[in-house]
Coordinates of C-alpha atoms in Angstrom, one line a residue:
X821 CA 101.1 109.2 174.0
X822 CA 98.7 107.0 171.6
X823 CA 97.2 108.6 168.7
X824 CA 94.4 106.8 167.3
X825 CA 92.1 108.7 164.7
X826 CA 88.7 108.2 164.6
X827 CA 85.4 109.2 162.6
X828 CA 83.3 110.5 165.6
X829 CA 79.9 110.4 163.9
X830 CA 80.5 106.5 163.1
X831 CA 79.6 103.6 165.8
X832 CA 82.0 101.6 165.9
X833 CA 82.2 98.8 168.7
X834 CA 85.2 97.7 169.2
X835 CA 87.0 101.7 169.6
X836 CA 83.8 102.4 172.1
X837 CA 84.8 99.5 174.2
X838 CA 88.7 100.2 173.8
X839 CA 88.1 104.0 174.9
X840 CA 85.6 103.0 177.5
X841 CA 88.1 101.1 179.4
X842 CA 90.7 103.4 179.5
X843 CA 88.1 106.2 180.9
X844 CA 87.4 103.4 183.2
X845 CA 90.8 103.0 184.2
X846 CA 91.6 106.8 184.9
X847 CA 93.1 107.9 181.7
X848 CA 93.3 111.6 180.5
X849 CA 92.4 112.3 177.1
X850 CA 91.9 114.5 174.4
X851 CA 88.9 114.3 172.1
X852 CA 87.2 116.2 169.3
X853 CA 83.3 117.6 169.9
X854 CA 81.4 119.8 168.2
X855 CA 83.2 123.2 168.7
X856 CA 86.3 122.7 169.9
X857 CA 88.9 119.8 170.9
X858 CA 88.2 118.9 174.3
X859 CA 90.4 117.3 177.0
X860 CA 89.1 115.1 179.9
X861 CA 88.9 112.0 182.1
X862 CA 85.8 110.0 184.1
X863 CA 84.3 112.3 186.9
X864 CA 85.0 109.7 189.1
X865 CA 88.6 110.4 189.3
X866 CA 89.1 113.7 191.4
X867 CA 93.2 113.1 191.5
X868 CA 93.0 113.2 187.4
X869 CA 90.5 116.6 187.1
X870 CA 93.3 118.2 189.4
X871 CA 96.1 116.9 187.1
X872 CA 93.8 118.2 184.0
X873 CA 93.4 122.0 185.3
X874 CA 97.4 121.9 186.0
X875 CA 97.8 121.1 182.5
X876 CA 96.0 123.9 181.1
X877 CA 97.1 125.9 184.0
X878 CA 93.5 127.1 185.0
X879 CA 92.6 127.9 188.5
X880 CA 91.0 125.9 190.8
X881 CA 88.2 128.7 191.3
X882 CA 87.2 128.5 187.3
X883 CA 84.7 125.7 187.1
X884 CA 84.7 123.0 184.3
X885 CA 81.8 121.0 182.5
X886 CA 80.7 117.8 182.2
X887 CA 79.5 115.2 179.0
X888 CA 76.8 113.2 179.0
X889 CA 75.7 110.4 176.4
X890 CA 72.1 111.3 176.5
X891 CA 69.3 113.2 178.9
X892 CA 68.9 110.2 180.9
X893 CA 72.5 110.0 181.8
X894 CA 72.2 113.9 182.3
X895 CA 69.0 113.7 184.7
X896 CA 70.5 111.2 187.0
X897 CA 73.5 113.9 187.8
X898 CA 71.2 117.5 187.5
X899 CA 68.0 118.7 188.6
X900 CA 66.2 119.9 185.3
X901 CA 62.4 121.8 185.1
X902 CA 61.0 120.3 182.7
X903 CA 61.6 123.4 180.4
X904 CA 64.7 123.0 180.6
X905 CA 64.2 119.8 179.6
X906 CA 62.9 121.1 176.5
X907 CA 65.2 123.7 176.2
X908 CA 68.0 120.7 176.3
X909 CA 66.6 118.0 173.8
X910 CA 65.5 121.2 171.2
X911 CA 69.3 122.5 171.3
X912 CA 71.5 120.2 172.7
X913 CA 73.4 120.0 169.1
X914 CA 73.9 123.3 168.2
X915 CA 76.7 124.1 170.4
X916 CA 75.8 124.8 173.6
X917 CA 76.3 124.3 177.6
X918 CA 74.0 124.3 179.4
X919 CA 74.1 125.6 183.1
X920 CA 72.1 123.8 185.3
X921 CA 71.4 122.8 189.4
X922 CA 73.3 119.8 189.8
X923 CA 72.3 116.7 192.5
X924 CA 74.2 116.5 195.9
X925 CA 76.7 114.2 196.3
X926 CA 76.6 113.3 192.2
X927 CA 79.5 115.8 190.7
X928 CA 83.2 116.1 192.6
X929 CA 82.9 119.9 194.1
X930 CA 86.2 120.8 192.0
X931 CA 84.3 120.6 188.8
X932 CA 82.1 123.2 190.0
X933 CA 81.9 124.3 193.9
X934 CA 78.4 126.1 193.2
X935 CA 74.8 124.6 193.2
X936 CA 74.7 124.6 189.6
X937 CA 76.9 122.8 186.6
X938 CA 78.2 123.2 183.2
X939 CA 76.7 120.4 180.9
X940 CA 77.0 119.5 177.1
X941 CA 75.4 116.1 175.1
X942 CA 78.2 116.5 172.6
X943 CA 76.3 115.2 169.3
X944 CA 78.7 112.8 168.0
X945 CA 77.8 109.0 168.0
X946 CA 81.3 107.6 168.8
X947 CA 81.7 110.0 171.9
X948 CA 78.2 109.8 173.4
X949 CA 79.0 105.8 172.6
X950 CA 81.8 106.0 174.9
X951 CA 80.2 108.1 177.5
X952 CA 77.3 105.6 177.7
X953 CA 79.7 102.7 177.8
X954 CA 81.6 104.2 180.7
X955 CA 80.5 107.3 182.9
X956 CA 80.3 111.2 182.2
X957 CA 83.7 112.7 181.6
X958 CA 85.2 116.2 182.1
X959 CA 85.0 118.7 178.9
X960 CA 87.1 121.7 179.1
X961 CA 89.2 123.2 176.0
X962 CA 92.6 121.3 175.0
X963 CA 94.5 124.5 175.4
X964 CA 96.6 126.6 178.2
X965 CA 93.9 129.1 180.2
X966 CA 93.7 132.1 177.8
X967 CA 94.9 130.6 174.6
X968 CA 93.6 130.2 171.6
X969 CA 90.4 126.8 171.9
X970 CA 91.8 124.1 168.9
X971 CA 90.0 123.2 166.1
X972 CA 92.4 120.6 165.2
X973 CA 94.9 118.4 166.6
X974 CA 97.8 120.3 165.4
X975 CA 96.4 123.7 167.0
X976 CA 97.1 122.2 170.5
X977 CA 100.0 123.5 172.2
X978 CA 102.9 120.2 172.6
X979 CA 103.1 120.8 176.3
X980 CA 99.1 119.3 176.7
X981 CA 99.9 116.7 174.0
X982 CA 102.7 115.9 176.2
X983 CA 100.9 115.2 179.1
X984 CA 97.7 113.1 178.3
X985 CA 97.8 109.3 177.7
X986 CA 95.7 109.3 174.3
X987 CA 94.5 111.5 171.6
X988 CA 91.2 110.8 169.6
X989 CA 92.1 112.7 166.4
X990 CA 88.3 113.4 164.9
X991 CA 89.4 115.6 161.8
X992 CA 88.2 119.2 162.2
X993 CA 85.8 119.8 164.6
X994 CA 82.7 121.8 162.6
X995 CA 82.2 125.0 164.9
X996 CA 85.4 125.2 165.4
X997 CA 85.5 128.0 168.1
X998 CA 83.9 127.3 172.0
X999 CA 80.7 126.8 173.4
X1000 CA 78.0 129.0 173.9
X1001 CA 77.2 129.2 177.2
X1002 CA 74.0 129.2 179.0
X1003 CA 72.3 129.7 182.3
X1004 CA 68.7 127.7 181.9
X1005 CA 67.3 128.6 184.8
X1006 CA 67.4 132.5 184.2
X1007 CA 67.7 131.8 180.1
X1008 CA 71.3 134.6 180.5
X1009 CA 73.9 134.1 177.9
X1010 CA 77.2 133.5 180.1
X1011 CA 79.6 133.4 176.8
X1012 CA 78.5 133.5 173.1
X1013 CA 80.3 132.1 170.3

Protein backbone atom coordinates (compact mmCIF):
# COMPACT_ATOMS: atom_id res chain seq x y z
CA UNK A 1 0.00 0.00 0.00
CA UNK A 2 1.55 3.54 -1.30
CA UNK A 3 1.13 6.42 0.83
CA UNK A 4 1.57 9.57 -0.84
CA UNK A 5 0.46 12.89 0.98
CA UNK A 6 -0.89 15.52 -0.63
CA UNK A 7 -2.29 19.26 -0.16
CA UNK A 8 -5.76 18.75 -1.73
CA UNK A 9 -6.62 22.40 -2.27
CA UNK A 10 -3.25 22.74 -4.44
CA UNK A 11 -3.19 21.89 -8.42
CA UNK A 12 -0.55 20.16 -8.90
CA UNK A 13 -0.02 18.39 -12.41
CA UNK A 14 2.01 15.90 -12.30
CA UNK A 15 0.11 13.97 -8.85
CA UNK A 16 -3.35 14.70 -11.01
CA UNK A 17 -1.96 12.73 -13.84
CA UNK A 18 -0.21 10.10 -11.56
CA UNK A 19 -3.68 9.47 -9.63
CA UNK A 20 -5.68 9.75 -12.83
CA UNK A 21 -4.05 6.75 -14.21
CA UNK A 22 -4.34 4.56 -11.56
CA UNK A 23 -8.20 5.40 -11.31
CA UNK A 24 -7.96 4.59 -14.89
CA UNK A 25 -6.44 1.47 -14.33
CA UNK A 26 -8.96 0.04 -11.61
CA UNK A 27 -7.18 0.96 -8.46
CA UNK A 28 -9.06 1.38 -5.03
CA UNK A 29 -8.21 4.20 -3.04
CA UNK A 30 -8.58 6.23 -0.19
CA UNK A 31 -8.76 9.97 -0.25
CA UNK A 32 -9.57 12.93 2.00
CA UNK A 33 -12.80 15.39 1.08
CA UNK A 34 -14.42 17.73 2.77
CA UNK A 35 -16.07 15.88 5.72
CA UNK A 36 -14.74 12.78 6.03
CA UNK A 37 -11.89 10.37 4.42
CA UNK A 38 -13.41 8.75 1.59
CA UNK A 39 -12.59 5.46 -0.18
CA UNK A 40 -13.29 4.69 -3.86
CA UNK A 41 -12.39 3.59 -7.38
CA UNK A 42 -13.71 4.73 -11.27
CA UNK A 43 -17.53 3.82 -11.72
CA UNK A 44 -16.52 2.07 -14.55
CA UNK A 45 -15.18 -0.81 -12.67
CA UNK A 46 -18.23 -2.87 -11.22
CA UNK A 47 -15.78 -5.89 -9.99
CA UNK A 48 -13.82 -3.09 -7.81
CA UNK A 49 -17.33 -1.24 -6.16
CA UNK A 50 -18.13 -5.00 -5.11
CA UNK A 51 -14.61 -5.45 -3.60
CA UNK A 52 -15.06 -1.79 -1.88
CA UNK A 53 -18.52 -2.60 -0.06
CA UNK A 54 -16.69 -6.10 1.16
CA UNK A 55 -14.18 -4.06 2.61
CA UNK A 56 -16.34 -1.94 4.73
CA UNK A 57 -18.65 -4.84 5.00
CA UNK A 58 -21.83 -2.95 3.91
CA UNK A 59 -24.67 -4.60 2.19
CA UNK A 60 -25.31 -4.74 -1.16
CA UNK A 61 -28.94 -3.16 -0.57
CA UNK A 62 -27.19 0.27 1.05
CA UNK A 63 -26.48 2.41 -1.90
CA UNK A 64 -23.21 4.48 -2.33
CA UNK A 65 -22.43 7.92 -3.96
CA UNK A 66 -20.69 9.23 -6.66
CA UNK A 67 -17.95 12.42 -7.26
CA UNK A 68 -17.96 14.58 -9.85
CA UNK A 69 -15.26 17.34 -10.81
CA UNK A 70 -17.79 19.90 -11.70
CA UNK A 71 -21.78 20.30 -12.84
CA UNK A 72 -21.01 19.53 -16.24
CA UNK A 73 -19.38 16.19 -15.42
CA UNK A 74 -22.48 15.79 -12.99
CA UNK A 75 -25.26 16.69 -15.75
CA UNK A 76 -23.99 14.20 -18.25
CA UNK A 77 -24.65 11.25 -15.51
CA UNK A 78 -28.12 12.81 -13.66
CA UNK A 79 -31.20 14.43 -14.64
CA UNK A 80 -31.26 17.91 -12.68
CA UNK A 81 -34.41 20.71 -12.73
CA UNK A 82 -32.84 23.45 -13.13
CA UNK A 83 -33.47 24.27 -9.39
CA UNK A 84 -31.71 21.85 -8.53
CA UNK A 85 -29.29 23.10 -10.49
CA UNK A 86 -29.28 26.12 -8.33
CA UNK A 87 -29.64 24.36 -5.40
CA UNK A 88 -26.22 22.37 -6.51
CA UNK A 89 -23.82 25.29 -7.68
CA UNK A 90 -25.26 27.59 -4.38
CA UNK A 91 -24.15 24.59 -1.91
CA UNK A 92 -22.24 22.22 -3.42
CA UNK A 93 -19.18 23.19 -0.84
CA UNK A 94 -20.76 23.14 2.34
CA UNK A 95 -20.96 19.51 2.76
CA UNK A 96 -23.55 18.04 1.19
CA UNK A 97 -25.03 15.10 -1.15
CA UNK A 98 -27.15 15.59 -3.12
CA UNK A 99 -29.94 13.00 -4.15
CA UNK A 100 -30.85 13.17 -7.43
CA UNK A 101 -32.69 11.09 -10.73
CA UNK A 102 -29.84 9.58 -12.34
CA UNK A 103 -29.62 8.83 -16.52
CA UNK A 104 -30.23 5.19 -17.69
CA UNK A 105 -27.58 3.23 -18.56
CA UNK A 106 -24.95 6.03 -17.08
CA UNK A 107 -24.36 4.68 -13.18
CA UNK A 108 -23.57 0.65 -12.56
CA UNK A 109 -27.15 -0.40 -10.68
CA UNK A 110 -24.90 -1.54 -7.52
CA UNK A 111 -24.17 1.97 -6.71
CA UNK A 112 -27.66 2.68 -6.34
CA UNK A 113 -30.51 0.20 -7.80
CA UNK A 114 -33.24 3.10 -7.56
CA UNK A 115 -34.08 5.89 -10.11
CA UNK A 116 -32.30 8.37 -8.15
CA UNK A 117 -28.32 8.74 -6.93
CA UNK A 118 -26.21 10.09 -4.22
CA UNK A 119 -23.84 12.86 -5.63
CA UNK A 120 -21.16 15.25 -4.12
CA UNK A 121 -18.59 17.94 -6.18
CA UNK A 122 -16.16 17.49 -3.30
CA UNK A 123 -14.55 21.21 -3.24
CA UNK A 124 -11.04 20.46 -3.29
CA UNK A 125 -8.87 21.37 -6.41
CA UNK A 126 -6.49 18.37 -6.48
CA UNK A 127 -9.53 15.85 -6.19
CA UNK A 128 -11.92 17.47 -8.63
CA UNK A 129 -8.44 17.68 -10.79
CA UNK A 130 -8.34 14.08 -10.76
CA UNK A 131 -11.89 13.38 -11.31
CA UNK A 132 -11.88 15.62 -14.43
CA UNK A 133 -8.72 13.98 -15.61
CA UNK A 134 -10.19 10.47 -15.34
CA UNK A 135 -13.98 9.74 -14.73
CA UNK A 136 -16.47 10.02 -11.58
CA UNK A 137 -15.39 7.74 -8.78
CA UNK A 138 -17.25 6.04 -5.87
CA UNK A 139 -17.36 8.10 -2.42
CA UNK A 140 -18.37 6.14 0.56
CA UNK A 141 -16.73 6.57 4.19
CA UNK A 142 -13.17 4.79 4.83
CA UNK A 143 -14.59 2.84 7.68
CA UNK A 144 -16.31 -0.72 8.48
CA UNK A 145 -20.48 -0.16 8.12
CA UNK A 146 -21.40 1.33 11.50
CA UNK A 147 -18.10 2.64 12.73
CA UNK A 148 -16.94 5.60 13.58
CA UNK A 149 -16.47 8.10 9.58
CA UNK A 150 -12.33 9.14 9.82
CA UNK A 151 -11.25 12.48 9.99
CA UNK A 152 -7.75 11.46 9.54
CA UNK A 153 -5.71 8.82 8.22
CA UNK A 154 -4.82 7.32 11.47
CA UNK A 155 -8.69 7.00 12.53
CA UNK A 156 -9.13 4.29 9.71
CA UNK A 157 -9.40 0.96 10.98
CA UNK A 158 -5.86 -1.28 9.52
CA UNK A 159 -8.01 -3.84 8.00
CA UNK A 160 -9.26 -1.08 5.04
CA UNK A 161 -5.75 0.31 5.00
CA UNK A 162 -4.82 -3.14 4.32
CA UNK A 163 -6.82 -3.71 1.47
CA UNK A 164 -6.59 -0.61 -0.93
CA UNK A 165 -3.72 -0.01 -3.33
CA UNK A 166 -3.03 3.78 -2.29
CA UNK A 167 -3.79 6.32 0.23
CA UNK A 168 -3.96 10.15 -0.49
CA UNK A 169 -3.09 11.43 3.00
CA UNK A 170 -4.83 15.24 2.81
CA UNK A 171 -4.15 16.29 6.50
CA UNK A 172 -7.42 16.64 8.50
CA UNK A 173 -10.29 16.84 6.56
CA UNK A 174 -12.30 20.37 7.88
CA UNK A 175 -15.90 18.96 8.77
CA UNK A 176 -14.57 16.22 9.97
CA UNK A 177 -17.82 14.16 10.52
CA UNK A 178 -20.23 12.81 7.19
CA UNK A 179 -22.26 14.34 4.79
CA UNK A 180 -25.43 15.90 5.02
CA UNK A 181 -27.69 14.31 2.95
CA UNK A 182 -30.34 15.51 0.71
CA UNK A 183 -33.23 14.60 -1.46
CA UNK A 184 -33.45 17.67 -4.14
CA UNK A 185 -36.37 16.73 -5.65
CA UNK A 186 -38.65 16.79 -2.52
CA UNK A 187 -35.87 19.28 -0.59
CA UNK A 188 -36.09 16.11 2.71
CA UNK A 189 -33.06 15.99 4.83
CA UNK A 190 -32.14 12.10 4.53
CA UNK A 191 -29.06 12.46 7.33
CA UNK A 192 -27.86 15.72 8.90
CA UNK A 193 -24.52 16.30 10.21
Amino acid sequence: MKILKIDPSSQQRDIILKISKEILEGKIFIYPTDTVYGIGCGISFEEKIKEIYEIKKRSFDKPVSIAFSDLEMLKSYTILSEEEEEFIKKNYDKGYTFVVRKKRGKIPEIVSKGSKVGVRIIPLKLIQGIIRESMPIITTSANLSGKKAPAKISEIEKEILRRVDFILDGGKCKLGKPSRVIDLETMEILRDF
